[in-house]
Short mmCIF file of C-alpha atoms in Angstrom, two decimals:
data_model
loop_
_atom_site.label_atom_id
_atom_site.label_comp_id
_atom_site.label_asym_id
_atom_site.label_seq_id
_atom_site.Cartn_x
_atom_site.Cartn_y
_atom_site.Cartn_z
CA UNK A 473 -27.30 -5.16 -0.50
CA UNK A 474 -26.80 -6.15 -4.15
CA UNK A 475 -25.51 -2.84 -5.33
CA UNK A 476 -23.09 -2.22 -2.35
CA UNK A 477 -21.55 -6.31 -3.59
CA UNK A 478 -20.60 -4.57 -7.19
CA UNK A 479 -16.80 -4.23 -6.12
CA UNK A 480 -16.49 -7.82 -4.91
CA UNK A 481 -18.62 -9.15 -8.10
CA UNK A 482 -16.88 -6.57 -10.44
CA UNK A 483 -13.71 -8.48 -8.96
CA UNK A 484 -14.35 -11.83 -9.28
CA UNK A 485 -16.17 -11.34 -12.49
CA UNK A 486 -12.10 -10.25 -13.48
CA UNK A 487 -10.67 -13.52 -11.73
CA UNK A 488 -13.51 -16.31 -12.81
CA UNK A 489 -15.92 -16.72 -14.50
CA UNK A 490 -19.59 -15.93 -12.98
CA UNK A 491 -23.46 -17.26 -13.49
CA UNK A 492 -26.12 -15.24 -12.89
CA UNK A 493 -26.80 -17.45 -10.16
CA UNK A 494 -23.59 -17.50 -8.88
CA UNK A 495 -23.87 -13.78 -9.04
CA UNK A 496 -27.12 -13.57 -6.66
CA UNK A 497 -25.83 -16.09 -4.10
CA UNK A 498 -22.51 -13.89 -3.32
CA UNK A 499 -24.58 -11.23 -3.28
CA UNK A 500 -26.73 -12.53 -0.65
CA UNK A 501 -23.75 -13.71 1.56
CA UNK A 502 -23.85 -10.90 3.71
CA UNK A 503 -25.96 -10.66 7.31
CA UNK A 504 -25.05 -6.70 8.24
CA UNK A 505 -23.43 -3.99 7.08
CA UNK A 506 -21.30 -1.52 9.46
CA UNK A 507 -19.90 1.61 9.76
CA UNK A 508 -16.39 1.45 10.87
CA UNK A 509 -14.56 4.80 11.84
CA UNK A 510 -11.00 5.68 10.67
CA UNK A 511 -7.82 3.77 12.83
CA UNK A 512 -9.92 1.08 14.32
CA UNK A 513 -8.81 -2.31 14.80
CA UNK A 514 -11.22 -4.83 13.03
CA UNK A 515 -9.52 -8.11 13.65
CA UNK A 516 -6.16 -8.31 15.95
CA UNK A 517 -3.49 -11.33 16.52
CA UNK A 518 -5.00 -13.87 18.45
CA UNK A 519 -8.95 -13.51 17.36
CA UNK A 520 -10.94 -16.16 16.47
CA UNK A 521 -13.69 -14.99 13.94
CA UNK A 522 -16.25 -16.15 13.30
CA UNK A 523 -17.38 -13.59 10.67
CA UNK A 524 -15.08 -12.41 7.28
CA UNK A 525 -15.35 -8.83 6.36
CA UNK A 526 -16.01 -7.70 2.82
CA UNK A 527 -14.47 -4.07 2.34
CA UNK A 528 -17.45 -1.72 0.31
CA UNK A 529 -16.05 1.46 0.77
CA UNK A 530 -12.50 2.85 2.02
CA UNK A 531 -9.10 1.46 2.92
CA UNK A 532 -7.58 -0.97 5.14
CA UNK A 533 -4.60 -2.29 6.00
CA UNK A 534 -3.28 -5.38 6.98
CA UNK A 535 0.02 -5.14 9.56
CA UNK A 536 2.40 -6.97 12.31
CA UNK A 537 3.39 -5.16 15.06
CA UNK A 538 7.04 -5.67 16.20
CA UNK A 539 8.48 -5.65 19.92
CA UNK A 540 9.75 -2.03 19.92
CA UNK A 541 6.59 -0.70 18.65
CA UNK A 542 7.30 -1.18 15.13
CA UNK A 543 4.68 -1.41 12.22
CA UNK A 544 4.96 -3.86 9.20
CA UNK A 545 2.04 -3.33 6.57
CA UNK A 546 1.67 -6.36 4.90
CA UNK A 547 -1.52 -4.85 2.06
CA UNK A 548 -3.10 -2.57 1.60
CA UNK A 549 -7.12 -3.41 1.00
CA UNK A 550 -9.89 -1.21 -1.56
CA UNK A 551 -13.26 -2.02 -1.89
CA UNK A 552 -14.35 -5.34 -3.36
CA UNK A 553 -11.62 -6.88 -1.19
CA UNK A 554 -12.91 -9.90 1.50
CA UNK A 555 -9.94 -8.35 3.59
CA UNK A 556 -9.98 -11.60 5.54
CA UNK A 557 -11.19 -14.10 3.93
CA UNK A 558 -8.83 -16.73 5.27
CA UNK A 559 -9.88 -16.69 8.61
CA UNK A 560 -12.62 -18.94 7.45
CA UNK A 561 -10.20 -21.78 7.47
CA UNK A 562 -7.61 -20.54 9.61
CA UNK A 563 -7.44 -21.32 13.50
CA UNK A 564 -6.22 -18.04 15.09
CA UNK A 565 -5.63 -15.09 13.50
CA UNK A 566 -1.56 -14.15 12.87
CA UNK A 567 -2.03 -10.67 12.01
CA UNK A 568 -3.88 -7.21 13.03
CA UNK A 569 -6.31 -5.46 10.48
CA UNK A 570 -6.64 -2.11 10.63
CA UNK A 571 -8.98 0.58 8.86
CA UNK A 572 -7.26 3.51 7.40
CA UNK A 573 -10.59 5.62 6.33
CA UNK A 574 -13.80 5.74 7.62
CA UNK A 575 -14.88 2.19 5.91
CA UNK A 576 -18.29 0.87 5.10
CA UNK A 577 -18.01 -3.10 5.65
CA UNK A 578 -20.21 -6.05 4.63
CA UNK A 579 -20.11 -9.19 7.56
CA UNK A 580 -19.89 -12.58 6.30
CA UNK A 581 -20.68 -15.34 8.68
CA UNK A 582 -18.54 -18.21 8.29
CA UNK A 583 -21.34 -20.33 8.63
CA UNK A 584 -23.11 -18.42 5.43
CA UNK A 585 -19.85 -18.91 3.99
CA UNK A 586 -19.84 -22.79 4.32
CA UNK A 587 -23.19 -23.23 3.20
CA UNK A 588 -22.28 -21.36 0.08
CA UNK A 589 -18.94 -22.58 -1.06
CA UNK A 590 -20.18 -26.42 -0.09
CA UNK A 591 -22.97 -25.69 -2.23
CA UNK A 592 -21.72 -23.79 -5.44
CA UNK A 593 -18.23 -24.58 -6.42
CA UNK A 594 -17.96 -22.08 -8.77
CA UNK A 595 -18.55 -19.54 -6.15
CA UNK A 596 -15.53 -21.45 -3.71
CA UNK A 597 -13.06 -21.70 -6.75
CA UNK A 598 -13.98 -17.60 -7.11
CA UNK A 599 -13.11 -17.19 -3.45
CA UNK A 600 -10.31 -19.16 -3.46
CA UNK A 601 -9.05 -17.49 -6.55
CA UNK A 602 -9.04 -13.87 -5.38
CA UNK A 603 -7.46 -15.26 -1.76
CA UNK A 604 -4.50 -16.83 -4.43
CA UNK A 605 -4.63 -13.16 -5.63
CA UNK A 606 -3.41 -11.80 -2.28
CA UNK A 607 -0.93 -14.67 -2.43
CA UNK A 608 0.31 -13.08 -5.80
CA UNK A 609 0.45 -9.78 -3.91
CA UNK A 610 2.25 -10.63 -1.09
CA UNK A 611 5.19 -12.27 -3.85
CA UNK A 612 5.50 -9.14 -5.60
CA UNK A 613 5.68 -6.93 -2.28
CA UNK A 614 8.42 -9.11 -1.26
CA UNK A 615 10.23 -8.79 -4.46
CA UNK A 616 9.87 -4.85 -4.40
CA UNK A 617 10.85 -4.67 -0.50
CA UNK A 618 13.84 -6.60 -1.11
CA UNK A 619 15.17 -5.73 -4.51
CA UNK A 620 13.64 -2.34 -5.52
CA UNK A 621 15.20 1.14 -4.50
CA UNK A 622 12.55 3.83 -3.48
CA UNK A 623 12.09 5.06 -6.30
CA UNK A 624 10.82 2.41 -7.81
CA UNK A 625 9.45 0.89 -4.94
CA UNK A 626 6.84 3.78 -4.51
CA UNK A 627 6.17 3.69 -8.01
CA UNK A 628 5.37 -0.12 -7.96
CA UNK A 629 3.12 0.64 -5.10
CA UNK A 630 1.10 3.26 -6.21
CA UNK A 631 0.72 1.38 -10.02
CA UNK A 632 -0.98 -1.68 -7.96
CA UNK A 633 -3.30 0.43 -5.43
CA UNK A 634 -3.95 2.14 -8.63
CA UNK A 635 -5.13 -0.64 -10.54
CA UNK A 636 -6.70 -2.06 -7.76
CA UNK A 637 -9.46 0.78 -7.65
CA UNK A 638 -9.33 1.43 -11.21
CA UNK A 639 -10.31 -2.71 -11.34
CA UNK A 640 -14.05 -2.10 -9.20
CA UNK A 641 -14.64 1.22 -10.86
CA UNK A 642 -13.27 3.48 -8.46
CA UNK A 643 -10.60 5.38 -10.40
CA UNK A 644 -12.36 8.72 -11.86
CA UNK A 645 -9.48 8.32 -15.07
CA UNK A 646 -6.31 8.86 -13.32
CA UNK A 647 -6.98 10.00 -10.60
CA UNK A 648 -8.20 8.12 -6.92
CA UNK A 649 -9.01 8.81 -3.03
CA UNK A 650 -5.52 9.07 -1.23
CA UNK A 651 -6.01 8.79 1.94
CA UNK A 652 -2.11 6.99 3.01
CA UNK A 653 -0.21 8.93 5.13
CA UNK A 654 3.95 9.01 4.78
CA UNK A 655 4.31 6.90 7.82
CA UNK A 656 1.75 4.49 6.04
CA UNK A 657 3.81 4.44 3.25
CA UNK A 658 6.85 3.58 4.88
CA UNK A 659 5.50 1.08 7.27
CA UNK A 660 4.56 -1.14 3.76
CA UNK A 661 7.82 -0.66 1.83
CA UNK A 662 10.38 -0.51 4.41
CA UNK A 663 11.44 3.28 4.32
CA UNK A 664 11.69 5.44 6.91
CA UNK A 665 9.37 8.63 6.73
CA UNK A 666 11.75 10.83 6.07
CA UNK A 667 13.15 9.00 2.85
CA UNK A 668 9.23 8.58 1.81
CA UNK A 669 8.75 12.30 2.04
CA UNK A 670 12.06 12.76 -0.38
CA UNK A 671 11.35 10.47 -2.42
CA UNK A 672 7.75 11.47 -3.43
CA UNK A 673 8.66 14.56 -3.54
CA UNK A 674 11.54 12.83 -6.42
CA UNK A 675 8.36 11.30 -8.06
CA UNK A 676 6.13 14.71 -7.99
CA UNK A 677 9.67 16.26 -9.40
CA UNK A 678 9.46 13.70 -11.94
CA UNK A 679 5.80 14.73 -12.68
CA UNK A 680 5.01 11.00 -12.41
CA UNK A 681 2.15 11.87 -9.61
CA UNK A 682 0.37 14.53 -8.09
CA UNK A 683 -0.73 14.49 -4.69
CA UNK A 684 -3.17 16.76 -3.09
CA UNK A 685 -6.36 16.91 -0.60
CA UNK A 686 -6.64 13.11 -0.31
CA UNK A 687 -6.74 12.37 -4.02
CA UNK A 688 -3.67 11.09 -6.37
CA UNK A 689 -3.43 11.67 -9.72
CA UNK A 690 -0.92 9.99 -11.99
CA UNK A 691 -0.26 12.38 -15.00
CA UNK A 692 1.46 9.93 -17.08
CA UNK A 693 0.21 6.00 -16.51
CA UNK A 694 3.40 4.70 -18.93
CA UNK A 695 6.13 6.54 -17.02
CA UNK A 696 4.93 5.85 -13.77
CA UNK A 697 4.51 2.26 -14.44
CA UNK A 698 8.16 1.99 -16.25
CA UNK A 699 9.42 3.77 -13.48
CA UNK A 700 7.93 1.02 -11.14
CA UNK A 701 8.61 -1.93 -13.48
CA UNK A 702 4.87 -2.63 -12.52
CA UNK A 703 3.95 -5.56 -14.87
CA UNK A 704 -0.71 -5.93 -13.90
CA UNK A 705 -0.34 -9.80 -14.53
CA UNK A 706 0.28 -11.14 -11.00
CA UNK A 707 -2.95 -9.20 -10.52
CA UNK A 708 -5.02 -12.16 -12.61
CA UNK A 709 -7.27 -9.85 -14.17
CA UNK A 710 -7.69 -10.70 -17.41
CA UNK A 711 -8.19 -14.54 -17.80
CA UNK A 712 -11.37 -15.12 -15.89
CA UNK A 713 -14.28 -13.27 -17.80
CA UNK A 714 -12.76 -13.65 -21.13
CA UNK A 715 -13.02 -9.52 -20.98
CA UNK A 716 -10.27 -8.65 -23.19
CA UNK A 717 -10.71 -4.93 -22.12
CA UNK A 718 -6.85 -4.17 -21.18
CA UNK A 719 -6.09 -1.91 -18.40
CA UNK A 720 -4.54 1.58 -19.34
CA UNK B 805 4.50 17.30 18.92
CA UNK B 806 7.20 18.92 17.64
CA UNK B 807 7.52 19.05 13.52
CA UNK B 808 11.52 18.39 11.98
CA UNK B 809 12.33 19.25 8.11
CA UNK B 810 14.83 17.57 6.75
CA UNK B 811 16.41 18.85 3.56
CA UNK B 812 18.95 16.54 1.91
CA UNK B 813 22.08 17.74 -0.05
CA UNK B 814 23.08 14.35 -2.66
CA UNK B 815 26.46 15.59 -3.78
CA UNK B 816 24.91 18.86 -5.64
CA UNK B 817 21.15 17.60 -5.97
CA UNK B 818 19.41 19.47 -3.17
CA UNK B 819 15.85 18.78 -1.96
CA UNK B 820 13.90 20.76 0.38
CA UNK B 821 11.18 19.20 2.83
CA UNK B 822 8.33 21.30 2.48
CA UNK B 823 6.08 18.96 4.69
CA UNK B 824 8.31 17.88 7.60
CA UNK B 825 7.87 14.34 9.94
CA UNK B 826 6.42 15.03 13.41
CA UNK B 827 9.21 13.26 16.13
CA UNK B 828 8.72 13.25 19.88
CA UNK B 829 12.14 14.94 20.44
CA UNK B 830 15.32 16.12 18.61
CA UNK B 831 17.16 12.99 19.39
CA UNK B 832 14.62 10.85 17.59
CA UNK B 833 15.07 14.06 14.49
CA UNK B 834 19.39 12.81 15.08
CA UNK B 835 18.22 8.90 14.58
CA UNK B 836 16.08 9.74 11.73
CA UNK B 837 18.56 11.51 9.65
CA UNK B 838 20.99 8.60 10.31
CA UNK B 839 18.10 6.20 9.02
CA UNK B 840 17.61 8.64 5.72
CA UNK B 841 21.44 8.90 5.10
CA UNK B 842 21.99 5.31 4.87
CA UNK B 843 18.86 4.64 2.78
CA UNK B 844 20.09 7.29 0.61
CA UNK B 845 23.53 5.82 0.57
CA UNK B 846 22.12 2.13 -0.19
CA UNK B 847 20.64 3.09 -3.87
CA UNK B 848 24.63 3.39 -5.25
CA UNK B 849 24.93 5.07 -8.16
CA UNK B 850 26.80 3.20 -11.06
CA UNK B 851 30.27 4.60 -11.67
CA UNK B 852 30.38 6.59 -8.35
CA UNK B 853 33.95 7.28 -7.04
CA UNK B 854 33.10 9.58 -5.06
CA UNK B 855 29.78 11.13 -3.16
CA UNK B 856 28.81 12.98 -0.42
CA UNK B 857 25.33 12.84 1.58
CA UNK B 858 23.81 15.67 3.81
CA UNK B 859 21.23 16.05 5.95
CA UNK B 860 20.05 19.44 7.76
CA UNK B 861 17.68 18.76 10.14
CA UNK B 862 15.44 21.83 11.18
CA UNK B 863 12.69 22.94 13.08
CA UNK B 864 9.61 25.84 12.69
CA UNK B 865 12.92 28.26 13.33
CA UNK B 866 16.64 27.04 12.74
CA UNK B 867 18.40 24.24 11.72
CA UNK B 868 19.49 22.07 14.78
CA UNK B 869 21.82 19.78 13.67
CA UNK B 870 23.82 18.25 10.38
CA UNK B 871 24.17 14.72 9.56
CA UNK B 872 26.68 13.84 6.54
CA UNK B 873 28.18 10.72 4.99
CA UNK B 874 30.98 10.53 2.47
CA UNK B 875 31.53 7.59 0.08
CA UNK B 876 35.14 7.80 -1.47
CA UNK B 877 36.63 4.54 -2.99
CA UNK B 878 40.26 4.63 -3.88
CA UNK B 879 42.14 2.54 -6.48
CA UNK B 880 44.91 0.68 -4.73
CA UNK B 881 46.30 -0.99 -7.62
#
């Protein structure tokens, strides 16, 4: 299992400050690994788990579904991510998680969990960190939902899922697995379909992205991330390893 | 499911839909361009007096409908 752990470590490496030992225990934290296909429901409103689910390979989303059918996608989750990490303290779940790719996921028993984070605090305070992280996340979506035209709202998106994979090794220079649909798109920034479709096609005008057979490339990093007013630092990643290696 | 393309006509900025949105019927196409017009609409553009928003909504064949909205504002003193 300790290879398939390098997102999450590469992560938290980013956000705090790791021993060795440390290191080893988080890598043993997992009791299976599964194959989940594409579109499934891995937690819905109203579970209980009993497990957390660290994300190895592929995308997820995290959504509410609204009376009239309605979908609101709350984040969007790349590998390294524990997508659910709260529902080790949390009662009931408020939410539905949803895989958007075939995804390759590592279990975590809450119980394992426990047992860990009572017994290595540095591992906890890494946890708790990344879960702060999402916090940080869910702040700036709101801010680009609600005060950010299309434009820029797509461009603030794609800078962060960027950065995410380009964070755990995943980006092959500028360019990463696509696999979001238009409907996805607009379900997370409040736009209907028909605007997203415009308006990449404004940001492919622009020659700020290319999109094509499930990969995105971002031709110019500078003018995609002015265009987006994407600022990395609610993403936390520089302070914890004392790795002064700045991102693009 | 039937595929809808909806190119868009901002005053003399046209863009053409090349990929289209799949809707289960041509009254959910109508609702959609009404959506698209108004979140057009809502990024206002500094200065504007006046502006005109278009929508043609087509299928695999012809166009099936036209949705427009026209700002205008007028000085009244």
């Amino acid at each position: 299992m300790a290879s398939s752990f390098g997102p999450l470590v590469r992560k938290l490496q980013r956000l705090y400050p790791l021993t060795d030992d440390e290191r080893h225990v988080i890598e043993g934290l997992c009791s299976r690994k599964i194959e989940v296909p594409k579109y499934t429901d891995i937690v819905q409103e109203g579970d209980k788990p009993l497990n957390s689910n660290l994300l190895l390979q592929g995308v997820i989303c995290r959504y509410v579904l609204m009376p009239d059918g309605g979908r609101q996608i709350q984040s969007f989750h790349t590998p390294g991510d524990i997508v659910d990490a709260h529902s080790f303290l949390l009662d009931v779940m408020d939410h539905n998680i949803k895989t958007l790719t075939t995804c390759s996921i590592a279990v975590i028993p809450h119980e394992k969990l426990r047992a860990v984070t009572e017994a290595h605090p540095g591992v906890a305070r890494a946890i708790w960190k990344d879960t702060l992280m999402d916090g940080a996340i869910f702040r700036q979506w709101i801010a680009n939902v609600g005060r950010r035209n299309a434009f820029q709202r797509l461009a603030h998106l794609i800078c962060e899922i960027f950065t995410k994979f380009e964070v755990v090794g995943l980006a092959d220079s500028l360019t990463i697995d696509w696999p979001l649909t238009q409907a996805d798109l607009g379900d997370a920034t409040g736009l209907s379909v028909v605007h997203v479709n415009r308006t990449l096609k404004e940001l492919r005008e622009a020659k700020l992205i290319t999109i094509g057979r499930d990969k995105l490339t971002i031709p110019n990093w500078d003018a995609l991330k002015a265009a987006g007013e994407f600022d990395p630092k609610y993403l936390q990643l520089g302070g914890g390893s004392g790795d002064a290696r700045s991102l693009h | 499911v039937p595929r809808y393309y909806f190119d868009a006509h901002d005053d003399e900025r046209f863009t053409a839909d090349d990929d289209g949105v799949e809707l289960p019927s041509a009254s959910h196409a109508s609702d959609a361009a009404a959506r698209a017009l108004a979140e057009m609409a809502i990024d206002v553009r500094p200065g504007t007096i006046q502006r005109h928003l278009r929508i043609e909504v087509r299928d695999e064949e012809r166009v099936l409908l036209v949705a427009c909205l026209m700002l205008e504002i007028a000085q009244t003193g």
